[in-house]
Coordinates of C-alpha atoms in Angstrom, one line a residue:
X232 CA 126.1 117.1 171.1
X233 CA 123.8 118.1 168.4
X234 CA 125.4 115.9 165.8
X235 CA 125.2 112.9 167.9
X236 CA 121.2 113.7 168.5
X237 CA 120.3 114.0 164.8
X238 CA 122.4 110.2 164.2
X239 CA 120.2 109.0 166.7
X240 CA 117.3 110.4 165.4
X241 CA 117.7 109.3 162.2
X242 CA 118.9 105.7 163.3
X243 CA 115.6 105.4 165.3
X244 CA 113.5 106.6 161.8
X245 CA 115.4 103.8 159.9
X246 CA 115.3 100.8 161.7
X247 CA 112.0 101.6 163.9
X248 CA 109.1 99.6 162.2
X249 CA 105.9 101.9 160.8
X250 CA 103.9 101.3 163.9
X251 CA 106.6 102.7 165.9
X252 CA 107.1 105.4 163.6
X253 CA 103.4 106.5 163.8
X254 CA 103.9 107.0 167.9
X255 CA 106.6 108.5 168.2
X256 CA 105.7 111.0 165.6
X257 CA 102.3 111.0 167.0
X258 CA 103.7 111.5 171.1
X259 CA 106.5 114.5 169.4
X260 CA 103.2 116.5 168.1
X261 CA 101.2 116.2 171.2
X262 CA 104.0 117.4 173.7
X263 CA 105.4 119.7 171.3
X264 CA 104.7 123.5 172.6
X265 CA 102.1 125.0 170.6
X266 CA 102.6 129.0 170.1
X267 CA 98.9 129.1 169.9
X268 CA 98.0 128.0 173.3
X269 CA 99.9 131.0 174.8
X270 CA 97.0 133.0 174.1
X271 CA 94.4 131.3 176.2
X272 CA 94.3 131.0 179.8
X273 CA 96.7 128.2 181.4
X274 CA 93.7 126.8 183.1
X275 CA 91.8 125.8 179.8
X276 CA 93.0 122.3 179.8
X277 CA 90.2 120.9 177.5
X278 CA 92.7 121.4 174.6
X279 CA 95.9 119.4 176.4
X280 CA 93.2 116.2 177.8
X281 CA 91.6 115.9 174.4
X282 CA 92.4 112.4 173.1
X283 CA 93.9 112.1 170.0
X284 CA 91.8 111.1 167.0
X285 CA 92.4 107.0 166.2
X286 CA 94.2 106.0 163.1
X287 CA 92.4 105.1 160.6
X288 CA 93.4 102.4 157.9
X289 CA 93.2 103.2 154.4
X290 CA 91.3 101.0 152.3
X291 CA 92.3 100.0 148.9
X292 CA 90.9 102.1 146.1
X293 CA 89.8 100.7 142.6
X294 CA 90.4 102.4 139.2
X295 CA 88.2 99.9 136.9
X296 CA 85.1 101.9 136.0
X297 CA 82.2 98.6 136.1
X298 CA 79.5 100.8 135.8
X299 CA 76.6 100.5 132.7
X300 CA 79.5 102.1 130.3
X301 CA 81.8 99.1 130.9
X302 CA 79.3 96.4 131.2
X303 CA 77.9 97.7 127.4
X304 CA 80.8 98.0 126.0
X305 CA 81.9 94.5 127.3
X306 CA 78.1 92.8 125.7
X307 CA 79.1 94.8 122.8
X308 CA 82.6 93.3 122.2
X309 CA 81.4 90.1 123.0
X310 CA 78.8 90.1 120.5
X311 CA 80.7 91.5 117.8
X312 CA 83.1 88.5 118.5
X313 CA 80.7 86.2 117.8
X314 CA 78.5 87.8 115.1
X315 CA 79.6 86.1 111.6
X316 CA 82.0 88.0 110.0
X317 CA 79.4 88.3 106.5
X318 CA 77.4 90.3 108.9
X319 CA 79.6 92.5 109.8
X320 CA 79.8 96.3 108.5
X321 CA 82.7 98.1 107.5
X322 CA 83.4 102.0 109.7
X323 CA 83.4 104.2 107.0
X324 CA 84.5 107.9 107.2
X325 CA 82.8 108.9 104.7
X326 CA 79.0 110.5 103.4
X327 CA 76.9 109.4 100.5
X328 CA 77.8 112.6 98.9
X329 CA 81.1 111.3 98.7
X330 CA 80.4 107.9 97.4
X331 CA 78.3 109.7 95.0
X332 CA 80.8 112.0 93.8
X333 CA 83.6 109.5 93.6
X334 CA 81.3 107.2 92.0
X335 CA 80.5 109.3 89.4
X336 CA 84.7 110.7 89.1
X337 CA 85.2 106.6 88.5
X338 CA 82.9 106.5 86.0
X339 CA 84.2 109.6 84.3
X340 CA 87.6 108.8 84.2
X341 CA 87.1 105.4 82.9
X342 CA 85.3 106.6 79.6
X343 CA 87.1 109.8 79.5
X344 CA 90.7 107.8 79.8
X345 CA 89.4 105.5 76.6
X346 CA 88.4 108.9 74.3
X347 CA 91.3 110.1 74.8
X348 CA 93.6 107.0 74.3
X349 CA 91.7 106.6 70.9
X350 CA 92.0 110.2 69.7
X351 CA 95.8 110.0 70.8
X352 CA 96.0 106.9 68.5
X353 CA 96.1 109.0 64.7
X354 CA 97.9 111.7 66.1
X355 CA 101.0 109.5 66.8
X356 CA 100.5 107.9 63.7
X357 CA 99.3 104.4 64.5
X358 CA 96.4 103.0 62.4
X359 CA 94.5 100.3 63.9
X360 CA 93.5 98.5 60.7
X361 CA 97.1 98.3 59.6
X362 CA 98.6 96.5 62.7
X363 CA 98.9 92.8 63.1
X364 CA 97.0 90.8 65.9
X365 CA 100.2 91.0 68.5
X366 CA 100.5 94.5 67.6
X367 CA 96.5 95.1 68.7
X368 CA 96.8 93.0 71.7
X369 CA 100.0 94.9 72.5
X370 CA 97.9 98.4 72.4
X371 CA 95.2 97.0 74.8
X372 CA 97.1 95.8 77.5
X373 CA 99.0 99.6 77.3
X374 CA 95.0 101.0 77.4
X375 CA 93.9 98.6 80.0
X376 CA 96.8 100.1 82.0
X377 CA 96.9 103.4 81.5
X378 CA 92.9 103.3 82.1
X379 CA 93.7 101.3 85.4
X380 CA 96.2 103.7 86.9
X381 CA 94.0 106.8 86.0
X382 CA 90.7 105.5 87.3
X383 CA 92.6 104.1 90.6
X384 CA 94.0 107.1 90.9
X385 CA 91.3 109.1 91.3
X386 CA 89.4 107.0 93.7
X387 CA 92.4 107.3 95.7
X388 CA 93.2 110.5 95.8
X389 CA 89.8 111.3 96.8
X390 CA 89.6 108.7 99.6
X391 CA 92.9 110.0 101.4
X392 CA 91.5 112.8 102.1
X393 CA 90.0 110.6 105.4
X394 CA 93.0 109.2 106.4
X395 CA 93.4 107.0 108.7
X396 CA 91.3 104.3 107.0
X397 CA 90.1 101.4 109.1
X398 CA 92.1 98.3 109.1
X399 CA 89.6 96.7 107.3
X400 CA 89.2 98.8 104.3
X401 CA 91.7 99.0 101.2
X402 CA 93.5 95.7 102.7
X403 CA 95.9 93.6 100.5
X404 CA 97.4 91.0 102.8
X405 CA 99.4 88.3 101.8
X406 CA 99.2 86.4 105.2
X407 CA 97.4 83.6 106.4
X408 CA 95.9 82.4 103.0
X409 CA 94.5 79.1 104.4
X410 CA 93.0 80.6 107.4
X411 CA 89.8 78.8 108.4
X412 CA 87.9 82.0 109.0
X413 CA 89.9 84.7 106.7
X414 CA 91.9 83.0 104.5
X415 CA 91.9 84.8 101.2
X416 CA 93.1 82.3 99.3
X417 CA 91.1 79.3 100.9
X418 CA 87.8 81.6 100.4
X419 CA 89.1 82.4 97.0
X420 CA 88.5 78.5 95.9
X421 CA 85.4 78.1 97.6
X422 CA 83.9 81.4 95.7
X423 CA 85.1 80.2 92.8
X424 CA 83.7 76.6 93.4
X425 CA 80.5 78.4 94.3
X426 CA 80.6 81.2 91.3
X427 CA 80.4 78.2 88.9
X428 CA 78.0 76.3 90.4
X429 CA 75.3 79.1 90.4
X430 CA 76.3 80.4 87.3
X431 CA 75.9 77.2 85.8
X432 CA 72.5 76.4 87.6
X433 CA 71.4 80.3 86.3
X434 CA 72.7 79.8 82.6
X435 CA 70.1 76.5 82.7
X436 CA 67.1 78.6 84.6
X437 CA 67.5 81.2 82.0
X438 CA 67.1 78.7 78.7
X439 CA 64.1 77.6 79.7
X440 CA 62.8 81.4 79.8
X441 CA 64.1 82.3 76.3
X442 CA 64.4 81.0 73.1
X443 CA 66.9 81.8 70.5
X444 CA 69.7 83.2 71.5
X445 CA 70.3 87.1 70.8
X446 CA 74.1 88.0 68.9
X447 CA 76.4 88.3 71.1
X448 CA 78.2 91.2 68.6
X449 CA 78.9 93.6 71.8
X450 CA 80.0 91.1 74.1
X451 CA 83.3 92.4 74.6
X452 CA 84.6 88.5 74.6
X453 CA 83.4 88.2 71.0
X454 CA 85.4 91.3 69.8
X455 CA 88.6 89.4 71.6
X456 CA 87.7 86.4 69.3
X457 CA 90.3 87.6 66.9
X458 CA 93.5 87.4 69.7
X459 CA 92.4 84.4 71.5
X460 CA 95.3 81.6 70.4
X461 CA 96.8 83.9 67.7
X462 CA 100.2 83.6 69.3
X463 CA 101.5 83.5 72.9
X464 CA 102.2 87.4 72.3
X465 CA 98.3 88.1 72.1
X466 CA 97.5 85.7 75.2
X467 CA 100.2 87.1 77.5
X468 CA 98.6 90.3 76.4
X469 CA 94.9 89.2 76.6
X470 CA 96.1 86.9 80.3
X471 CA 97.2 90.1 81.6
X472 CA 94.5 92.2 80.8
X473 CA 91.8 89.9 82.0
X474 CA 93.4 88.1 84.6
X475 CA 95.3 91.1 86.3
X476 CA 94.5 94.7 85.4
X477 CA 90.6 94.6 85.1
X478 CA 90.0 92.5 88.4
X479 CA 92.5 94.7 90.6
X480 CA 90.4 97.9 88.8
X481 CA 86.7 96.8 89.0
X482 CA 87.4 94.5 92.3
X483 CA 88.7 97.6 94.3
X484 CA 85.9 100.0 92.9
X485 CA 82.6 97.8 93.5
X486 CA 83.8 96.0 96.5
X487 CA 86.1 98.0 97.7
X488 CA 84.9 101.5 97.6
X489 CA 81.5 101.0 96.3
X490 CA 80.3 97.9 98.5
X491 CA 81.3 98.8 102.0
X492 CA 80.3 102.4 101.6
X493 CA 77.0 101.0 101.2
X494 CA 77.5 99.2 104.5
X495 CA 77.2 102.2 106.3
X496 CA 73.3 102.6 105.1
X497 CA 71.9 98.8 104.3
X498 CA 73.4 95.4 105.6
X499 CA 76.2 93.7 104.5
X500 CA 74.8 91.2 102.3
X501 CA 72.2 93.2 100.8
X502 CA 75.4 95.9 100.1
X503 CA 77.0 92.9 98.2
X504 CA 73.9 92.4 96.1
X505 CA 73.1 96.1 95.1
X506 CA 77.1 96.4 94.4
X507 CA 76.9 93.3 92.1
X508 CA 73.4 94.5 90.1
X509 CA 75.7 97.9 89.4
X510 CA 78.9 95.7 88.4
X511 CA 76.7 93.5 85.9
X512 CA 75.1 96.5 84.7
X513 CA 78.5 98.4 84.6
X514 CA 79.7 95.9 81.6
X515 CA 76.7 97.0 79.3
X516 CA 76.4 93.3 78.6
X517 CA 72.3 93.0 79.0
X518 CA 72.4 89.7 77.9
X519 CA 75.0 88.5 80.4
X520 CA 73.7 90.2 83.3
X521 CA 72.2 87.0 85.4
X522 CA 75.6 85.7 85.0
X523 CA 77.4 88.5 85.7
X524 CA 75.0 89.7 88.6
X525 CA 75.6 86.2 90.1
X526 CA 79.7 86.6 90.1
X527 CA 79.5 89.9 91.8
X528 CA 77.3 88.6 94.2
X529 CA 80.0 85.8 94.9
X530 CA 82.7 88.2 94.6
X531 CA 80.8 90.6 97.3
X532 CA 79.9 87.6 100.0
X533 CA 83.4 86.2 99.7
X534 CA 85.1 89.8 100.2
X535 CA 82.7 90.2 103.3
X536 CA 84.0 87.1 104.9
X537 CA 87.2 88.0 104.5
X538 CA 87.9 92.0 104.2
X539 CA 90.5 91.2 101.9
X540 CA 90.7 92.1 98.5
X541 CA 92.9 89.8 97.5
X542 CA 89.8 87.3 98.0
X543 CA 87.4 89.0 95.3
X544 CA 90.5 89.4 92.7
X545 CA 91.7 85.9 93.0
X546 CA 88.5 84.7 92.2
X547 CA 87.7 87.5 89.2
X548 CA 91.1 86.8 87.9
X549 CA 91.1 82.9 88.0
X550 CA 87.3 83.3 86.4
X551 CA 88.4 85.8 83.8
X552 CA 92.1 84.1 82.6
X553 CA 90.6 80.9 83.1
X554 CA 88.1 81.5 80.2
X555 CA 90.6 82.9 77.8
X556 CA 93.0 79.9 78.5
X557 CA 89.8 77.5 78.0
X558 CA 89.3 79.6 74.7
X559 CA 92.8 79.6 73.8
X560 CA 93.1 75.5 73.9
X561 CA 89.8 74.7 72.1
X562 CA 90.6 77.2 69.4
X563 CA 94.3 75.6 69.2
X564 CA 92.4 72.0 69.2
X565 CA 90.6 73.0 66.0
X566 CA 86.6 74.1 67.5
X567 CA 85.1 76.9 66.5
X568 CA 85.1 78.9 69.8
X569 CA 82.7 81.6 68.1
X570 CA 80.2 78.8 67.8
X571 CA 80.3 77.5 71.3
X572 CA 80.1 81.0 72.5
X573 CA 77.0 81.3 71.0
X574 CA 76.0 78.3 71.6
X575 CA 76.8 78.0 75.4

């Protein structure tokens, strides 16, 4: 008997519809003996007519937070969508007592790594003065090397130390070179295009303004003279320096590190001007420096459109290798290249 009232029960609760549900449920509780009620008198009836309190519906509730927080951070997104991406500042983790430490740990290793290169140099037994041209070419690309890994390697080690990075900073990336907006390699030509453009409109401002031209004995292309066309040896060596090692070195420490830290204090473009003044002043070339403070400032705009590195090195390493190849054929076509060099 009990058995075959729970089946029905529990028939009834699985096909009844909700509505149903609701009054029988509602119709058991109101008839169901309450223990309580034993304790007042049977005539207080006030309890048993009361009418039961009407259903109410539930409305929907809605999670999304629209207040002033979301409405701000929407404008805010929206804007930085649109805002040009030259404009735009890199996040950076880090302090100005940290750019000014690392700066300075750069700079240190870099002169350090050469003083002690060229003290190693008689202790192993090699004399400069008795090696042939390949042989000298051979010992600069090792020094360019050695001096790229060291100083690298300190700027890194220091800057892991605020891992994670943003996506943004330290990036190599292959992909999408002909991208409209961040193509690296796309923005690498137009830079360049640009670079020699101004350079060449500079070069002519500036011979109006002075008259002879100084030596150009510490120009560190003039003491290359020697190597340029020698053999293939010396221009492999010379290519390698100029078009690979000293872009990836000086392109990752002024824009890379030294640029957008800057960002964090001073807008973006005026970061890419005070990073290119340093980099022209960095190659103790005073003669040079309009030209050279004109480059950086190409090399800083372009990396700012893009946030790629690759971007500033192409253009640094197609500038650089392009002028030893140029060299390397004139001097192989008979011209004094010392000459033009002083001449140009």
């Amino acid at each position: 008997m009990v058995a075959t009232m729970i089946t029905c029960l529990a028939q009834s609760y699985l096909f009844a519809s909700p509505e149903a549900l609701a009054k029988q449920s509602r119709a058991i509780l109101l008839n169901r003996p309450n223990p309580l009620l034993s304790r007042f008198p049977k005539n207080n009836t006030r309890l048993k007519s009361q009418t039961p309190v009407p259903r109410r519906r539930l409305l929907p509730l809605c999670f999304f937070n629209a207040g002033k927080d979301s409405n701000s951070n929407f404008e805010e997104r929206e804007e930085n969508e649109s805002e040009w991406p030259i404009l735009k500042k890199w996040e950076i983790p880090w302090e100005w007592q940290t750019v000014s430490l690392t700066s300075l740990a750069c700079g240190l290793s870099f002169v350090l790594t050469g003083l002690v290169e060229t003290a190693a140099l008689p202790i192993l037994g090699i004399k400069i003065e008795e090696l042939s041209l390949d042989e000298k070419a051979e010992i600069l690309f090792v020094d360019q090397s050695i001096t790229t890994i060291v100083t690298l390697g300190v700027l890194f080690s220091i800057a892991n130390t605020f891992q994670p990075f943003p996506e943004d900073l330290y990036r190599y990336d292959l992909k999408e070179p002909f991208n409209l907006q961040k193509g690296w390699l796309l923005w690498a030509g137009i830079g360049l295009i640009g670079a020699i453009i101004a350079i060449a409109l500079t070069g002519t401002v500036m011979s109006f303004f002075r008259g002879e031209d100084p030596q150009r004995e510490t120009d560190a292309l003039v003491r290359l003279l020697p190597l340029i066309g020698s053999s293939s040896i010396s221009t492999a060596c010379l290519v390698g320096i100029t078009g690979v090692l000293a872009p990836v070195l000086e392109e990752t420490v002024f824009r890379g590190f030294f640029m957008t830290s800057l960002t964090k204090w001073v807008p973006t473009p005026v970061a890419a001007i005070i990073s290119a003044a340093v980099f022209a002043l960095a190659h103790l070339t005073p003669g040079e420096f309009p030209q050279l403070f004109v480059l950086g400032t190409a090399l800083g705009l372009s990396y700012a459109q893009t946030r790629n590195l690759l971007t500033p090195i192409t253009i640094h390493a197609f500038w650089n290798s392009g002028v030893i190849l140029l060299l390397t054929f004139l001097q192989l076509q008979g011209y004094d290249i010392k000459e033009l060099l002083q001449a140009t």
